[in-house]
Coordinates of C-alpha atoms in Angstrom, one line a residue:
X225 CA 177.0 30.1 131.1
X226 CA 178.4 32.6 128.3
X227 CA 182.0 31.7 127.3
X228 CA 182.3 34.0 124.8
X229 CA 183.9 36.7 127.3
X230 CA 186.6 34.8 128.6
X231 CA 187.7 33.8 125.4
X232 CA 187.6 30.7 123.4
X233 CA 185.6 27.7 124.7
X234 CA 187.4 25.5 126.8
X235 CA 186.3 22.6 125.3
X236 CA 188.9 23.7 122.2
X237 CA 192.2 24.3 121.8
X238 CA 193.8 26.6 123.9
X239 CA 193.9 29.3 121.3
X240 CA 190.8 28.3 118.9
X241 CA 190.1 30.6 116.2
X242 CA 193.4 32.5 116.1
X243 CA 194.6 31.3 113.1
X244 CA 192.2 32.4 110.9
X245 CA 190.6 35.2 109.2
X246 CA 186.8 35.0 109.5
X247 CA 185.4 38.1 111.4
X248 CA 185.3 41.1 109.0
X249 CA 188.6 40.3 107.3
X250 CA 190.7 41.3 109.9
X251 CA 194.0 39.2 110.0
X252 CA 194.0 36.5 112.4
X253 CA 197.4 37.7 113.6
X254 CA 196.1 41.5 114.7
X255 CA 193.2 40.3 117.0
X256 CA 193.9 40.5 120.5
X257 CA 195.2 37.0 122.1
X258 CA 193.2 36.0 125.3
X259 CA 196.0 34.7 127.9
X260 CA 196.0 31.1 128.5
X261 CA 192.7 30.1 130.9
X262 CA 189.8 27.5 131.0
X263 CA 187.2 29.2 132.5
X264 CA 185.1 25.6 132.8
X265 CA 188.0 24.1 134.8
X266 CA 188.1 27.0 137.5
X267 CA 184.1 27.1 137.7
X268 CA 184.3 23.3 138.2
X269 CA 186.9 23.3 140.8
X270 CA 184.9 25.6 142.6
X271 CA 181.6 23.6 142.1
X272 CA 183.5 20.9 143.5
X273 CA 184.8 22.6 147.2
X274 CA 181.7 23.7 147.2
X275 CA 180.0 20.1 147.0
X276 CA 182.3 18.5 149.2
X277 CA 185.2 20.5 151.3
X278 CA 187.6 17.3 151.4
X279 CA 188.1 18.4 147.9
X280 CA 189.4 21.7 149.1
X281 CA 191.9 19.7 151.0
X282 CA 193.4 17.8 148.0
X283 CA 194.1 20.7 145.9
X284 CA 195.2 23.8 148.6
X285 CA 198.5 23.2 147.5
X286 CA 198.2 22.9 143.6
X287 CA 196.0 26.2 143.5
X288 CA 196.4 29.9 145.0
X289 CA 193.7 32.5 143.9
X290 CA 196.3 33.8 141.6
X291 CA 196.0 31.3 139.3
X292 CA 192.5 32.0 138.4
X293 CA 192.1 34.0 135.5
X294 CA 188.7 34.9 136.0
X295 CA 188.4 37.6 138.8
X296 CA 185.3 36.9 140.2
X297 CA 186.5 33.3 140.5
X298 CA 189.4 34.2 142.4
X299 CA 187.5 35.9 144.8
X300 CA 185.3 33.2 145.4
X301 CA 188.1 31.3 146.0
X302 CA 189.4 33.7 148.4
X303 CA 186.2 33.9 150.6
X304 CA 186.3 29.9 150.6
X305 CA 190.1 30.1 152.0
X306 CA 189.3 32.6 154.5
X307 CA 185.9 30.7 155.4
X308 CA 188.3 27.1 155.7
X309 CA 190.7 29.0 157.9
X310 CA 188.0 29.8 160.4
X311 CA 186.7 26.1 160.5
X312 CA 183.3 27.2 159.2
X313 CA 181.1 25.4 157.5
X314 CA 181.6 26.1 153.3
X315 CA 178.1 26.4 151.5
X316 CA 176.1 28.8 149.3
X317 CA 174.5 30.9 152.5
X318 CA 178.1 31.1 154.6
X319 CA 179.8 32.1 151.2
X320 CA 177.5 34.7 150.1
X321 CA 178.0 36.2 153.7
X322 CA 181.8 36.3 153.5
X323 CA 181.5 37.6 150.1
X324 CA 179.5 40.1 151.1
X325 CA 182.1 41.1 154.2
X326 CA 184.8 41.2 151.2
X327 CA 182.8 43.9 149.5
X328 CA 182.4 41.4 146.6
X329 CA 179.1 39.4 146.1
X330 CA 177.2 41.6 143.6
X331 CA 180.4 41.6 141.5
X332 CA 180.9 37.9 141.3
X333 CA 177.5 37.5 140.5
X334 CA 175.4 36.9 144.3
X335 CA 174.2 34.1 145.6
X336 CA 172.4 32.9 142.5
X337 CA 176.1 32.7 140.5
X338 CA 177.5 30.7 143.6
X339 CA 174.1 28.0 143.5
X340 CA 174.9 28.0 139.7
X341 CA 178.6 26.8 140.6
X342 CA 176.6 23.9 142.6
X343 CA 175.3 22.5 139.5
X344 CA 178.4 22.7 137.5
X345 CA 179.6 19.4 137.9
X346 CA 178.0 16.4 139.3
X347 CA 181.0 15.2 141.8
X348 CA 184.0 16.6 143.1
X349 CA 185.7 13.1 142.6
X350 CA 187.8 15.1 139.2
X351 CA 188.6 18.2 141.6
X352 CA 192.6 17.6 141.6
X353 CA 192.1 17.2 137.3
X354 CA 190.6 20.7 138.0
X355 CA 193.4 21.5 139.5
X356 CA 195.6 21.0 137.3
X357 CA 194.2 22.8 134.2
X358 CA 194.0 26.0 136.6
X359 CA 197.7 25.7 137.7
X360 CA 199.1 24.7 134.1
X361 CA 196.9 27.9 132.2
X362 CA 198.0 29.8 135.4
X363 CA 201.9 28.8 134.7
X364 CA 201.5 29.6 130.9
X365 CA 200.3 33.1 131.6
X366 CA 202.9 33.9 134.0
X367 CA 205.7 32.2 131.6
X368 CA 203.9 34.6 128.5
X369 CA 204.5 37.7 131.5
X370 CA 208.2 36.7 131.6
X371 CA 209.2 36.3 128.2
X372 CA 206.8 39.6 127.2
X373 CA 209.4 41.3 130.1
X374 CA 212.7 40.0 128.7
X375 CA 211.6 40.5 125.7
X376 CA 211.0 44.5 126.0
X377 CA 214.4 44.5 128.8
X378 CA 216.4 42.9 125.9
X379 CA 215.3 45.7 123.3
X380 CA 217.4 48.2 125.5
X381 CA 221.2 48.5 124.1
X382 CA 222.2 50.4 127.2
X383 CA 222.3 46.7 129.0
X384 CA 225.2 44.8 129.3
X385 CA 224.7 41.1 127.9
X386 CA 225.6 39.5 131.3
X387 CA 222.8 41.6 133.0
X388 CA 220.0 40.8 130.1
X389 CA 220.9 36.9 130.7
X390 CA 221.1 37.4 134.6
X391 CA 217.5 39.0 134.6
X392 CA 216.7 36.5 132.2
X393 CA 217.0 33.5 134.6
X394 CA 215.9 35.3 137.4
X395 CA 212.4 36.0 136.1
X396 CA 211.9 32.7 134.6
X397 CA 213.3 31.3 138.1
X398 CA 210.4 33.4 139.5
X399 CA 208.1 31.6 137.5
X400 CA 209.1 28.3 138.4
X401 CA 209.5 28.9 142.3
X402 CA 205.8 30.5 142.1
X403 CA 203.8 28.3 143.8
X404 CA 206.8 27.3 146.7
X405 CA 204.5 27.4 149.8
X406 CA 207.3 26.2 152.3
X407 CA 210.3 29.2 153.3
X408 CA 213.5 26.9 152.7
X409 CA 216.7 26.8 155.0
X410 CA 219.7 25.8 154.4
X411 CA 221.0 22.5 156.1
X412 CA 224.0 24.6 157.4
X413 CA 222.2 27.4 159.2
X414 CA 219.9 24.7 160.8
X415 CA 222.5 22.4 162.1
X416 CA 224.7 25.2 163.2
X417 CA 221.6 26.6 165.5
X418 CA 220.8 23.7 166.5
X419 CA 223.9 22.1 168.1
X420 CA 224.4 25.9 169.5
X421 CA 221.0 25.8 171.7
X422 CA 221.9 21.9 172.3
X423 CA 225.0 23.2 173.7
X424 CA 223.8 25.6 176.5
X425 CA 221.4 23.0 177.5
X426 CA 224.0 21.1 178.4
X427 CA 226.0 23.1 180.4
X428 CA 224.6 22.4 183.6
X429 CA 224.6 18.6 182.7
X430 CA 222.3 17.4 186.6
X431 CA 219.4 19.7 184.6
X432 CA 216.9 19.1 182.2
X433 CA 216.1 22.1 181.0
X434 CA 212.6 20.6 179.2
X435 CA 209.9 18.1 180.1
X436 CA 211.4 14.7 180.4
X437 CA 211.0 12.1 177.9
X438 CA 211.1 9.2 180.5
X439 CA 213.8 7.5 178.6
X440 CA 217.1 8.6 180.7
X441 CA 219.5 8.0 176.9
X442 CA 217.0 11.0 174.8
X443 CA 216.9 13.6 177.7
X444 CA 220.3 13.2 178.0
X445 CA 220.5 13.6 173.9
X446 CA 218.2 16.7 173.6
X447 CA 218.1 18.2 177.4
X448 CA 214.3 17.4 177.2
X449 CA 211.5 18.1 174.8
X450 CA 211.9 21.5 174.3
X451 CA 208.8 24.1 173.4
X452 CA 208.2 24.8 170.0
X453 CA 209.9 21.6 169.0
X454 CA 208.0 18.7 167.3
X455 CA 209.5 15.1 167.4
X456 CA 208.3 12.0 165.7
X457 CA 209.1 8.6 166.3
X458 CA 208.1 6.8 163.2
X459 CA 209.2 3.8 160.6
X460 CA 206.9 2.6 157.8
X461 CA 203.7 0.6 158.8
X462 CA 204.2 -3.1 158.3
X463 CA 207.9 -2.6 159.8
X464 CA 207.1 -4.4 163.2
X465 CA 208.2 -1.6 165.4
X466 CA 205.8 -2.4 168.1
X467 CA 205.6 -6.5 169.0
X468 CA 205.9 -8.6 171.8
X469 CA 209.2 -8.9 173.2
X470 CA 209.3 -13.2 172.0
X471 CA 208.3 -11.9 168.5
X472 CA 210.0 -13.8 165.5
X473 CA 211.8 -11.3 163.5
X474 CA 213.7 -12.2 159.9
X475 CA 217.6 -11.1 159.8
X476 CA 220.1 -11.7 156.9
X477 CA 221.2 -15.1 158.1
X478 CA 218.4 -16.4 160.4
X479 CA 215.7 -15.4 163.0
X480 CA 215.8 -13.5 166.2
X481 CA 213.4 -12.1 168.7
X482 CA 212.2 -8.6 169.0
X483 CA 214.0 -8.8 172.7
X484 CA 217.2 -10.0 171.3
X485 CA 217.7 -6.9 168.9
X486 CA 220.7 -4.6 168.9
X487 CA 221.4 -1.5 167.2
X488 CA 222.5 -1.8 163.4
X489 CA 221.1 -4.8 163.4
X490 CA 219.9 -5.7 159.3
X491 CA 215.9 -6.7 159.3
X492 CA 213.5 -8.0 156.1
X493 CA 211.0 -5.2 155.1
X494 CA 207.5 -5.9 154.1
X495 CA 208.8 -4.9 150.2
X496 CA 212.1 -7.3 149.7
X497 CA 214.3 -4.1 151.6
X498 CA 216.7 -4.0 154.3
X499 CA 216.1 -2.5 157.1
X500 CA 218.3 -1.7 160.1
X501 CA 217.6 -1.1 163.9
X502 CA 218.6 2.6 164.5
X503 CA 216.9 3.1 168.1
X504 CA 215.1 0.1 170.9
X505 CA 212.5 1.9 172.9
X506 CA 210.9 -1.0 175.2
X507 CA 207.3 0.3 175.5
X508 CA 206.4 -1.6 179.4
X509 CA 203.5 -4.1 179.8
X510 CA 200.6 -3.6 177.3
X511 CA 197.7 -5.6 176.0
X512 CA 198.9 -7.7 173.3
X513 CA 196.1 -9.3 170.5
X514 CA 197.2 -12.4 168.0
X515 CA 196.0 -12.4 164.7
X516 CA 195.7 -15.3 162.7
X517 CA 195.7 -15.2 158.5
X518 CA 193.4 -17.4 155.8
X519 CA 196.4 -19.4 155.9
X520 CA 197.0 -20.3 159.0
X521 CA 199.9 -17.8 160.2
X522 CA 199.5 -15.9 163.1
X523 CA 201.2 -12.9 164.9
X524 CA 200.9 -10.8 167.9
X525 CA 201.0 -7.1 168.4
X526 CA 199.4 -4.5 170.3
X527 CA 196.0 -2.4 169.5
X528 CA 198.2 1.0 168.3
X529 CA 199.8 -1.7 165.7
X530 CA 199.7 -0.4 162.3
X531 CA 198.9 -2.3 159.4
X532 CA 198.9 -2.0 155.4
X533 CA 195.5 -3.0 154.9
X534 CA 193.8 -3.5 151.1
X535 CA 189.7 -4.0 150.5
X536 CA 188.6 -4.2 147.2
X537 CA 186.5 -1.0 146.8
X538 CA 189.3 1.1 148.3
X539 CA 192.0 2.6 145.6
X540 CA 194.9 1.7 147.4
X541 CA 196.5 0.2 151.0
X542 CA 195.2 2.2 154.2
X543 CA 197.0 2.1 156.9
X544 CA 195.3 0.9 160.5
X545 CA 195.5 0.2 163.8
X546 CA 194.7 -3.1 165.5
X547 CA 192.0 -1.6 167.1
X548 CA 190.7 0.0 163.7
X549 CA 191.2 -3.4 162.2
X550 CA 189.0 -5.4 164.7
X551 CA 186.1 -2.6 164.3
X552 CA 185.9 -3.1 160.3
X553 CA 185.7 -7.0 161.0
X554 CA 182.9 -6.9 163.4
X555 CA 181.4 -5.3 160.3
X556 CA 180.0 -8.3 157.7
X557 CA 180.9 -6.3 154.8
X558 CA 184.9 -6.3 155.5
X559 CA 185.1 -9.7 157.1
X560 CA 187.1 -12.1 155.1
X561 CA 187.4 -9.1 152.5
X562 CA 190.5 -7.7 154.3
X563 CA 194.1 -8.6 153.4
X564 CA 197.6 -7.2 153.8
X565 CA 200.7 -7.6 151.4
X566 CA 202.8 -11.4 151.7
X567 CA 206.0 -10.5 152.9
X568 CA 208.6 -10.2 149.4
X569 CA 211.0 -12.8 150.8
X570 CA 213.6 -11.5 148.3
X571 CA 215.5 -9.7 151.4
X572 CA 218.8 -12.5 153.0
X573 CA 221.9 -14.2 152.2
X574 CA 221.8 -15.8 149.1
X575 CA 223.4 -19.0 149.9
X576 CA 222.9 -22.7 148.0
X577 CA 220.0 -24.9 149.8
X578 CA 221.0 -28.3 150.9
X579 CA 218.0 -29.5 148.2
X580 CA 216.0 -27.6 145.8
X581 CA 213.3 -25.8 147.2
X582 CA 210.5 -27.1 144.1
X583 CA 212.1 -30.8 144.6
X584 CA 212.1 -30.7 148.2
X585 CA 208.2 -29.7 147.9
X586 CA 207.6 -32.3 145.9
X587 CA 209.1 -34.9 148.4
X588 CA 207.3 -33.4 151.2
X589 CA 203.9 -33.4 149.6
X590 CA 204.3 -36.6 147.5
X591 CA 207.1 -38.3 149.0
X592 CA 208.1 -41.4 151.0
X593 CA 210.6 -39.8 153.1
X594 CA 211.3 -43.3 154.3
X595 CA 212.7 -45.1 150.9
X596 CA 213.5 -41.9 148.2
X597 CA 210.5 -42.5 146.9
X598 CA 207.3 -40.0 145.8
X599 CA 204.1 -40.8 143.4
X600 CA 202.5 -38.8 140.6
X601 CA 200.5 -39.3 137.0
X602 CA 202.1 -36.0 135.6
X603 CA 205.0 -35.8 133.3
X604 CA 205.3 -32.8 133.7
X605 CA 206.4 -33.7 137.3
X606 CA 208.7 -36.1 135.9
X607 CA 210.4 -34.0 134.0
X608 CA 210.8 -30.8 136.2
X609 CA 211.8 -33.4 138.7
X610 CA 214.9 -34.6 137.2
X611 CA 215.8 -31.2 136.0
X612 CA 215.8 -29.8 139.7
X613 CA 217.9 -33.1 141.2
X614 CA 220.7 -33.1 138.3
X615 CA 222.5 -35.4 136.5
X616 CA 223.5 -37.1 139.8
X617 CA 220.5 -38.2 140.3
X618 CA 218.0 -40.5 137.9
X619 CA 214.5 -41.5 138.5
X620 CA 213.3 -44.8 138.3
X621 CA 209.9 -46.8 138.0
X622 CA 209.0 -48.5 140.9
X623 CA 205.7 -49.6 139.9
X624 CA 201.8 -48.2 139.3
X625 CA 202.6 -44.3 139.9
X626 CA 205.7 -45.0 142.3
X627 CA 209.1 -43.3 141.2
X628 CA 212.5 -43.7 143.1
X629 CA 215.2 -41.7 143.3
X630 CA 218.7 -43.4 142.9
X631 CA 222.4 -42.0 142.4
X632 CA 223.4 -42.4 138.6
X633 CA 226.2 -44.1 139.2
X634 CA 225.1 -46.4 141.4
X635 CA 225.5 -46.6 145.6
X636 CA 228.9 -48.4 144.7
X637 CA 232.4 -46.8 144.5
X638 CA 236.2 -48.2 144.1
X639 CA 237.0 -48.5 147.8
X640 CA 233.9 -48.6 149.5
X641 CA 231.1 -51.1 150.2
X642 CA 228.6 -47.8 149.9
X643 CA 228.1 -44.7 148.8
X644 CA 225.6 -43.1 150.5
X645 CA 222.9 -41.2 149.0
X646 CA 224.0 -37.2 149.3
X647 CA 219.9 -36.6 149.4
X648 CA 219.1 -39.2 152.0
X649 CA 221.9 -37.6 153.6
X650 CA 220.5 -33.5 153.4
X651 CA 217.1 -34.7 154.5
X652 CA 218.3 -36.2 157.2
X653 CA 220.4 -32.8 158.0
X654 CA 217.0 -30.8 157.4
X655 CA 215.8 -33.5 159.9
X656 CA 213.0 -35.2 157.6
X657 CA 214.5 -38.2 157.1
X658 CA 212.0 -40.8 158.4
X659 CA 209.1 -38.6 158.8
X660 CA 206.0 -39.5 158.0
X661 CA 202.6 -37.9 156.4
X662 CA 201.6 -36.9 159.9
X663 CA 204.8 -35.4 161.2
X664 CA 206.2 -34.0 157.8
X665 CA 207.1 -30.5 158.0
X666 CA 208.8 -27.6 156.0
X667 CA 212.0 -26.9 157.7

């Protein structure tokens, strides 16, 4: 393709070859100044939709056909818009016909200048980069339009100061609410409409002026679903919003059930965060599946369930139902390949353990829960282990790898026959005292 009339390459700077003096002597300064445009980056994002219409998707909302610079690029992009808006299919032969309905395929260049697009770029996996050198030359030109504008309204004496600032702000507001799809409301005129209409429908309170929900407490909030109105129900995935009534769920303090919740009550989130119960909406008798982790854990939900779930040739989490979940592992390439986030654990009351969670591991894994004793080779161990237990505590030999734990100053005291050991004592509160390498557990 010819660059050289839409201006500079776009493989240069933006203005290439404007600051210099090289084509008859004319000053740099008193050639014409192409407006801000790549014309590689529109006829790539075009190449792109073309190749594959999901990319069409990811960049509706970045780019309008105003924002090409090129005009037979902007009709092309019009006909593919019009063609996506009629749910047919986008290709060379369907575009040329649209094109030609638009009075506008011999001046874009036919259907060769559309195949030619085709071959522009090998993938439409950059389309949203694209994108975004369109929109950002697109925004320069229209900022260049406002400041050329204020420039010439400022030259006029007849107008007052405040008015040249005024019109100053609103163009440049212009600019910068250009590419606003969505028409804005204000909170106020929303609210106020919508307790009026909630009003009237409750005048005659035996009606339901709407198709019932089939939960008696939300008809009687909103009269019924009303038409026109769209309601969703929704929390983030991972947040357990849909288990079996005996479910375990984590609270500040403890654990409940998924039965025993109550409004306001505070939950653990998948992320560390604090959630609260803002609505219970028992869903009746439904299939419930339990799955069960690498690790061992285990849970039960139902198949509409939905789940954070990572592979490794995906770029991020995508979020699944049960049912979506047991398809993919039927599959050999996804099974044992799947795996969700581990809870954060960072979300509770933060109050002082009866024993230190490392040296409480070490015990259980190591430890004769019997006699204060545990065994290791490492001094590492040694060392971390009297750091966790204190000064209280000291750790003595007892023999090949063998170490016991004993109170520093002795089992003894001014009064007593015994001290008892405070740790003996905690491990017998945590209900490990006694245990033994076939019945040791983590409390």
């Amino acid at each position: 393709m010819d660059n050289e009339s839409y201006g500079p390459p776009p493989g240069d700077a933006d203005f290439a070859g404007y600051g210099d003096s090289n084509d008859g002597g004319m000053p740099a300064k008193n050639r014409r100044q192409e407006p801000p445009h790549n014309f590689d980056a529109e006829a790539s994002l075009l190449g792109a939709v073309l190749i594959d219409i999901d990319a069409l998707i990811k960049i509706a909302d970045a780019v309008t056909p105003e924002d090409f610079y090129d005009e037979k690029h902007k009709q092309i992009y019009i006909a593919i818009q019009q063609l996506y808006d009629k749910r047919s299919a986008i290709d060379v032969l369907t575009l040329s016909d649209q094109l030609k309905s638009n009075g506008y395929l011999d001046s874009v260049g036919g259907a060769a200048y559309l195949t030619e697009l085709t071959n522009y770029v090998p993938t439409a996996a950059h389309v949203e980069n694209y994108a975004g050198i369109v929109a950002q030359k697109a925004l320069r030109r229209r900022l260049i339009a406002a400041g050329t504008e204020i420039t010439q309204f400022s030259y006029d004496e007849t107008k007052d100061i405040k008015e040249l600032v005024d019109n100053a702000e609103t163009k440049l507001f212009e600019v910068g609410n250009q590419n606003v799809k969505q028409t804005v409301a204000t909170i106020e005129s929303i609210m106020a409409d919508s307790f009026e209409r909630l009003d009237n429908l409750h005048k005659d309170k035996n009606t339901i002026r709407g198709i019932p929900t089939g939960y008696a407490d939300m008809d009687d909030m909103l009269a019924g679903l009303q038409r026109s109105d769209l309601f969703i129900l929704a929390a983030r995935p991972a947040m357990g919003k849909a288990q079996p009534l005996d479910a375990r769920v984590k609270t500040a303090d403890d654990w409940t059930t998924m039965g025993q919740l109550k409004i306001g009550d505070r939950l653990a989130s998948t992320d560390g965060q604090e959630s609260r119960v803002t609505g219970i909406f028992p869903q009746g008798v439904k299939q419930v599946y339990r799955v069960t982790f690498s690790d061992g854990r285990s849970t039960e939900c139902c198949a509409e369930h939905l789940w954070d779930v990572h592979f490794r040739a995906w770029d991020g989490p995508r979020t699944l139902t049960t049912t979506e979940i047991m398809a993919k592992l039927e599959r050999q390439r996804y099974q044992k390949r799947l795996w969700i986030d581990m809870c954060d654990g960072g979300f509770g009351s933060d109050q002082p353990l009866p024993v230190p969670p490392w040296a409480l591991g070490i015990l259980i894994s190591e430890g004769d829960l019997n006699a204060l004793r545990f065994s290791t080779a490492s001094n590492h161990i040694l060392e971390r282990m009297g750091q966790e237990l204190g000064d209280e505590y000291r750790i003595n030999h007892a023999g090949n790898y063998d170490y016991r734990i004993v109170q520093s100053a002795g089992h003894l005291r001014p009064g007593k026959n015994v001290w008892p050991n405070p740790l003996r004592e905690q491990l017998k509160e945590l209900g490990l005292w006694g245990t033994h390498s076939y019945d040791k557990f983590i409390p």
